[in-house]
Coordinates of C-alpha atoms in Angstrom, one line a residue:
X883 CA 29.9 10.1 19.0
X884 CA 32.0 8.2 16.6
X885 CA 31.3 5.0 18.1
X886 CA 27.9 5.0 17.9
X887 CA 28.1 5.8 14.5
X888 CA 30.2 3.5 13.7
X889 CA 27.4 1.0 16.2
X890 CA 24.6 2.1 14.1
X891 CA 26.1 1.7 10.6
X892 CA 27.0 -2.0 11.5
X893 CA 24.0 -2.9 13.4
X894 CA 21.3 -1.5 11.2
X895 CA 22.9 -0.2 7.9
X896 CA 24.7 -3.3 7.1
X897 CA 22.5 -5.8 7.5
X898 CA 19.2 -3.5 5.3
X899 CA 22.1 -3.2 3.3
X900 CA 22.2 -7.0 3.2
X901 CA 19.5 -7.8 2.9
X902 CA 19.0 -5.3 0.0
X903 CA 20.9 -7.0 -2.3
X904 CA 20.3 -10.4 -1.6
X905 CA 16.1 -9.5 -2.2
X906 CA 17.1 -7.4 -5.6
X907 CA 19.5 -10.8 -6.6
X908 CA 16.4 -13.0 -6.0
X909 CA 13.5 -11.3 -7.4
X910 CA 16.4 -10.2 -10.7
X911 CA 16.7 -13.9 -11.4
X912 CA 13.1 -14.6 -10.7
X913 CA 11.9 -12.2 -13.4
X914 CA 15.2 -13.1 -15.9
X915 CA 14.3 -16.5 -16.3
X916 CA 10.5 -16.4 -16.6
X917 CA 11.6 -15.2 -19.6
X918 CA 13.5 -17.6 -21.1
X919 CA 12.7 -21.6 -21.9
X920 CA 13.5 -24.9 -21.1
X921 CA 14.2 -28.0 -23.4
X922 CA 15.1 -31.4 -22.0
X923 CA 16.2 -30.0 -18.9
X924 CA 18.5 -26.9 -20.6
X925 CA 17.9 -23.5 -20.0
X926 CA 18.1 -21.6 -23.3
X927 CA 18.4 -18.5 -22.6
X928 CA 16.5 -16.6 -25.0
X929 CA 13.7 -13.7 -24.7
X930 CA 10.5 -15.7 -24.9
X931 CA 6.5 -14.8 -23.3
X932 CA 6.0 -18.9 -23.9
X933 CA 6.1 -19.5 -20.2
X934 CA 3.1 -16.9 -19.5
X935 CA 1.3 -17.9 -22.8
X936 CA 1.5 -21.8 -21.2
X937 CA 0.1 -20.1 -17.7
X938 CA -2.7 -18.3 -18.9
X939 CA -3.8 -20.8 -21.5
X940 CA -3.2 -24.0 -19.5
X941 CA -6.3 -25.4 -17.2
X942 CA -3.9 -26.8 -14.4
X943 CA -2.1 -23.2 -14.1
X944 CA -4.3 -20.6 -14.8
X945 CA -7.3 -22.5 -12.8
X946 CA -4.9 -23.1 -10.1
X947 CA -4.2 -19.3 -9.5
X948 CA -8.0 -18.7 -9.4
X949 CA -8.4 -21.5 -6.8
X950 CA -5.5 -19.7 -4.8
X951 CA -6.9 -16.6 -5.1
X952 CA -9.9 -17.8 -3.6
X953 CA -8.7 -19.1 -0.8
X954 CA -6.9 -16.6 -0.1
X955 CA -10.0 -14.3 -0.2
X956 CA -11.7 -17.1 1.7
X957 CA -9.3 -17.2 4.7
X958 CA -9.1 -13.3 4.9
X959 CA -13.0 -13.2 5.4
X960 CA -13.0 -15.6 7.8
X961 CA -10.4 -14.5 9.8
X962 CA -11.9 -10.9 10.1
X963 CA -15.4 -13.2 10.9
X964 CA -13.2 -14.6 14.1
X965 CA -10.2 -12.6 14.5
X966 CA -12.3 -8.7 14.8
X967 CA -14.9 -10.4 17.6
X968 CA -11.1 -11.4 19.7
X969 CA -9.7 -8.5 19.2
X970 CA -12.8 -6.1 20.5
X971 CA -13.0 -8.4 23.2
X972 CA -9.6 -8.3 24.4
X973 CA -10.4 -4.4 24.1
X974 CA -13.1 -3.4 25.9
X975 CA -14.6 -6.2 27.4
X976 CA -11.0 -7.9 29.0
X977 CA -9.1 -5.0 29.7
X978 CA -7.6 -6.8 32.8
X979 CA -6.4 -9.7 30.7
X980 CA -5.4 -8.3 27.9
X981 CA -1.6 -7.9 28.0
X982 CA -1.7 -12.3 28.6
X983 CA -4.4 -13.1 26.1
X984 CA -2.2 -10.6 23.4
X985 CA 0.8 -12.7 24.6
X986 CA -0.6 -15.8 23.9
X987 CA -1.7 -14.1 20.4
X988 CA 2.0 -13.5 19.4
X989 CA 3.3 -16.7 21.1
X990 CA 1.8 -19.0 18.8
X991 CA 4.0 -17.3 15.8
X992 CA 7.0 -17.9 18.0
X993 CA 6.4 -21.7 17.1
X994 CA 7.4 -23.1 13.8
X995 CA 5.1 -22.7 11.3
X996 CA 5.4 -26.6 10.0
X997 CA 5.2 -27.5 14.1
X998 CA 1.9 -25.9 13.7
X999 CA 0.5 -27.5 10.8
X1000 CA 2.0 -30.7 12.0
X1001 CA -0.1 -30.1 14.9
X1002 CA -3.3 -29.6 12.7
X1003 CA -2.9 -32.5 10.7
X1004 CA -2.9 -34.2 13.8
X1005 CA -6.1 -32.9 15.3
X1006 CA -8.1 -33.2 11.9
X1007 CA -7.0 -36.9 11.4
X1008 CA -9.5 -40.0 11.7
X1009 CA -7.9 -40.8 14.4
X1010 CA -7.7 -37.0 15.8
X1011 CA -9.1 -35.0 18.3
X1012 CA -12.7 -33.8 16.7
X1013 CA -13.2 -37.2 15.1
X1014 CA -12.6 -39.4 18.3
X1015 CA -14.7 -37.0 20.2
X1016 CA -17.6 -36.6 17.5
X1017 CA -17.5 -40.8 17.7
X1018 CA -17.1 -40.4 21.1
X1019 CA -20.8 -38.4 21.7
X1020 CA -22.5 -40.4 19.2
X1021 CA -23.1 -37.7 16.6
X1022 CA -20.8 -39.5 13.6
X1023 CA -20.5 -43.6 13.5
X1024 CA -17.4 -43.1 11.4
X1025 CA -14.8 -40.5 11.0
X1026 CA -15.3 -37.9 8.9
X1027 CA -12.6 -38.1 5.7
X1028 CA -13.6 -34.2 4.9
X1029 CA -11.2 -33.4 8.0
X1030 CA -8.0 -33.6 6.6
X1031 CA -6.6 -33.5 2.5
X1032 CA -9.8 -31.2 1.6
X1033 CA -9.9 -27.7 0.9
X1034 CA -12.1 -27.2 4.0
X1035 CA -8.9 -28.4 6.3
X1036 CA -6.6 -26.0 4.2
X1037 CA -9.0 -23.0 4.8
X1038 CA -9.2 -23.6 8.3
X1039 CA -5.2 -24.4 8.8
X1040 CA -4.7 -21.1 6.8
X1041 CA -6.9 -19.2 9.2
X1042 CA -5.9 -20.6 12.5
X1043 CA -2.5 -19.9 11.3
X1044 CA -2.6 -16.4 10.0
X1045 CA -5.3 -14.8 12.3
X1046 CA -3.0 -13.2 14.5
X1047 CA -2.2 -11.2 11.7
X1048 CA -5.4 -9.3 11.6
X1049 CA -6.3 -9.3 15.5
X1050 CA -3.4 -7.2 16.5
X1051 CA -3.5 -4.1 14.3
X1052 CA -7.5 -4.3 14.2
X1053 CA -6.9 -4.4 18.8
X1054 CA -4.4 -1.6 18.0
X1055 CA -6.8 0.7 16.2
X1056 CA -9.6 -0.1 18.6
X1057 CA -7.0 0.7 21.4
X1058 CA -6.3 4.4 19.7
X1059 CA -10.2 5.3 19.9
X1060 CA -10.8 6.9 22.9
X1061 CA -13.8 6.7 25.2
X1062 CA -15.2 10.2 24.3
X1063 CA -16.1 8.9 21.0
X1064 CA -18.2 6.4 22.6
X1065 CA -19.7 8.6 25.2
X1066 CA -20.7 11.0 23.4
X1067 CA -22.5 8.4 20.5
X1068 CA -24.8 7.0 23.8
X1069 CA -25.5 11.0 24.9
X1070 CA -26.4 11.6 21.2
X1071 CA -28.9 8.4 21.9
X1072 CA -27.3 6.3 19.4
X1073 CA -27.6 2.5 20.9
X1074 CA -24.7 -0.6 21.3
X1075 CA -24.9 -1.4 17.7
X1076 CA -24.9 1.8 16.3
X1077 CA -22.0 3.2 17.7
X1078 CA -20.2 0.3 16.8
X1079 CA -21.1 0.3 12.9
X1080 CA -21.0 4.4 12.8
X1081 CA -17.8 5.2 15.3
X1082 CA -16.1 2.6 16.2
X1083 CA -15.8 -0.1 13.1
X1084 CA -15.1 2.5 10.7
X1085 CA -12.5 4.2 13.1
X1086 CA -10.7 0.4 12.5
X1087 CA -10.7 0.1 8.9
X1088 CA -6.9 0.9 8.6
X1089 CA -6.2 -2.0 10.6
X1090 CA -9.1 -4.2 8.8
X1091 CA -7.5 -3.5 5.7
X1092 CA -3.7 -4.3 6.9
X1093 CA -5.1 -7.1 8.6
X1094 CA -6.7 -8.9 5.7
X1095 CA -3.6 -7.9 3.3
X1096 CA -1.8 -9.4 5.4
X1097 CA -3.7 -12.6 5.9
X1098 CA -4.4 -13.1 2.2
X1099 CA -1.0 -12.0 1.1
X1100 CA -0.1 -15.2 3.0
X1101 CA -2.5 -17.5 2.4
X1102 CA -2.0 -17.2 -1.2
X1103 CA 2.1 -17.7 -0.7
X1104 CA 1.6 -21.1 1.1
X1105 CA 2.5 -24.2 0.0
X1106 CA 3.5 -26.2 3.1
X1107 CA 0.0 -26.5 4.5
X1108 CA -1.6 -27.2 1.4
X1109 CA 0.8 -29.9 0.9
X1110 CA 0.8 -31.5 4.7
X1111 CA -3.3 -31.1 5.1
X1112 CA -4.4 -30.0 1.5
X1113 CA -4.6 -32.8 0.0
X1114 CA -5.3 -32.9 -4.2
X1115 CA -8.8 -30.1 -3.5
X1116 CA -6.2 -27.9 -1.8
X1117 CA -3.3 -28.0 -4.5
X1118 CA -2.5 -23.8 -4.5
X1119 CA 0.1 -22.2 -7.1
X1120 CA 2.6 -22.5 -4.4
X1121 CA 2.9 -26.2 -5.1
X1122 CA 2.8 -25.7 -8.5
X1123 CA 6.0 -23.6 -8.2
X1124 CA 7.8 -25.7 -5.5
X1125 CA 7.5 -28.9 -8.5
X1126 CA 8.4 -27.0 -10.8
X1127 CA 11.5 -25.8 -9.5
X1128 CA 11.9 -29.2 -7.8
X1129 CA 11.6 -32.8 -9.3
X1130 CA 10.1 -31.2 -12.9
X1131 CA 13.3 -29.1 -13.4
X1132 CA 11.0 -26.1 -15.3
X1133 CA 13.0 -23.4 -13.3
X1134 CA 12.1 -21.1 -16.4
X1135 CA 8.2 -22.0 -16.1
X1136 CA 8.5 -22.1 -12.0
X1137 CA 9.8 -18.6 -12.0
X1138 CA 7.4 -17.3 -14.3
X1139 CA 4.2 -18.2 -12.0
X1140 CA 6.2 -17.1 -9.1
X1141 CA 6.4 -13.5 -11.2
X1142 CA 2.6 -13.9 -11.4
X1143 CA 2.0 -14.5 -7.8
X1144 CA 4.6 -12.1 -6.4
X1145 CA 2.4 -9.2 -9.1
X1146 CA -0.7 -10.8 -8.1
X1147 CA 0.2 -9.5 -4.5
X1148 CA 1.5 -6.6 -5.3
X1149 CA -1.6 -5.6 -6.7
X1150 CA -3.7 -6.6 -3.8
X1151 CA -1.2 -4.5 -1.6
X1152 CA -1.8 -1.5 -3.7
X1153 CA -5.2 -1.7 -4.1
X1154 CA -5.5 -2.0 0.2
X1155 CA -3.6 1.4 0.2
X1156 CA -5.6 2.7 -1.9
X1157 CA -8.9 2.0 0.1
X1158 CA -6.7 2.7 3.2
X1159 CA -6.0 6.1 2.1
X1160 CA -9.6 7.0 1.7
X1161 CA -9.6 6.1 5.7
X1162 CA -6.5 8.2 6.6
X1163 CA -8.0 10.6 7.9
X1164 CA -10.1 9.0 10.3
X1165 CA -7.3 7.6 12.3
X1166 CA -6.8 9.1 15.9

């Protein structure tokens, strides 16, 4: 009994333990120094707001949070658009296939994130997949530039990569409703489409809503596909911080829009489980 006591506490105590600390360290500093300043590359620690009065009165940082948020809501919408359709598929229309086509799902995270956007940039160059083939059939006579370093290569990089964030727990909701709920919306002479938008969609709203927190919570914390894909349209706050902290040497200012990112997803996260509570007590 001792032992696996002893097991536990190192195996899982530990390392939340851990892990802890190191997260309370990081997000301590984070919110010290957004509140102090920086002059010719010294930190001078002293209480000032001038690094949030700079964010929200500065074009370049305030307009780039508003850009990021909208992606981010951009990519969560389209990835309930595509990623609801897969997973209701996968459900109740490829129930034989289902445990290989939810593998391949969760295999594509297993592969580096960068790999992936590597992988992208490849496909949506001029001399990529879509373009060589669009030239190829005759409907372009030269590559299409918007491919790659736009904002519509950034959307759709952000979605392809995050999607499988909403197909699984919207598949596992869909999975929890049985087939009672259906049969009995057909006896009750209610047709395909009505049973879907009055039993099963809203039955799936938990896992819409965890689904899209997930995806925009996210999107709006990238920075590596903006910068391999984005090009200058697809500059997110992300960016903005990794400079900062990097070859501008504003830790001070870096940290303080990190602070307003990490509360701009906080209050996104409460505000889902807010909406999700309403749903509670629908779930099966």
């Amino acid at each position: 009994m001792k032992g696996r006591r002893l097991e536990f506490i190192v195996l899982i105590i530990v390392p939340i333990l851990w892990i802890t600390i190191l997260e309370i360290f990081a997000y301590s500093s984070l919110l010290i120094y957004s509140f102090w300043d920086t002059e010719y590359l010294t930190i001078i620690k002293e209480f000032t707001l001038k690094n949030f009065v700079k964010i929200f009165t500065t074009p370049l940082y305030y307009g780039t949070i508003l850009k990021t948020v909208g992606i981010g809501v951009t990519v969560s919408i389209l990835a309930l658009i595509l990623g609801y359709p897969v997973a209701f598929f996968i459900a109740y229309r490829l129930k034989k296939y289902k445990n290989l086509l939810l593998l391949l799902i969760i295999m594509q995270l297993w592969i580096s994130y960068l790999v992936r956007a590597y992988a992208w940039k490849i496909v949506l160059g001029t001399n990529g997949v879509i373009n060589q083939f669009l030239l190829f059939i005759g409907v372009i006579d030269e590559p299409l530039s918007i491919l790659l370093y736009s904002k519509f290569a950034l959307i759709l990089v952000l979605t392809m990569a995050f999607i499988a964030f909403l197909i699984i727990p919207v598949y596992a909701m869909l999975e929890k409703i049985p087939d009672e709920f259906l049969q009995a919306s057909y006896d009750l002479g209610a047709g395909r489409f009505t049973t879907f938008w009055r039993v099963i969609f809203p039955l799936t709203l938990p896992g819409v809503i965890a689904g899209i927190t997930s995806v925009f919570a996210l999107s709006v914390g990238d920075f590596v596909a903006a910068l391999l894909v984005g090009g200058p349209e697809g500059i997110m706050i992300g960016n903005i911080v990794w400079s900062l902290f990097g070859s501008a040497f504003q830790w001070t200012l870096g940290a303080a829009n990190g602070l307003v990112l990490i509360l701009l997803v906080a209050f996104i996260l409460y505000i889902s489980e807010k909406i999700a509570a309403r749903y509670s007590g629908m779930e099966i």
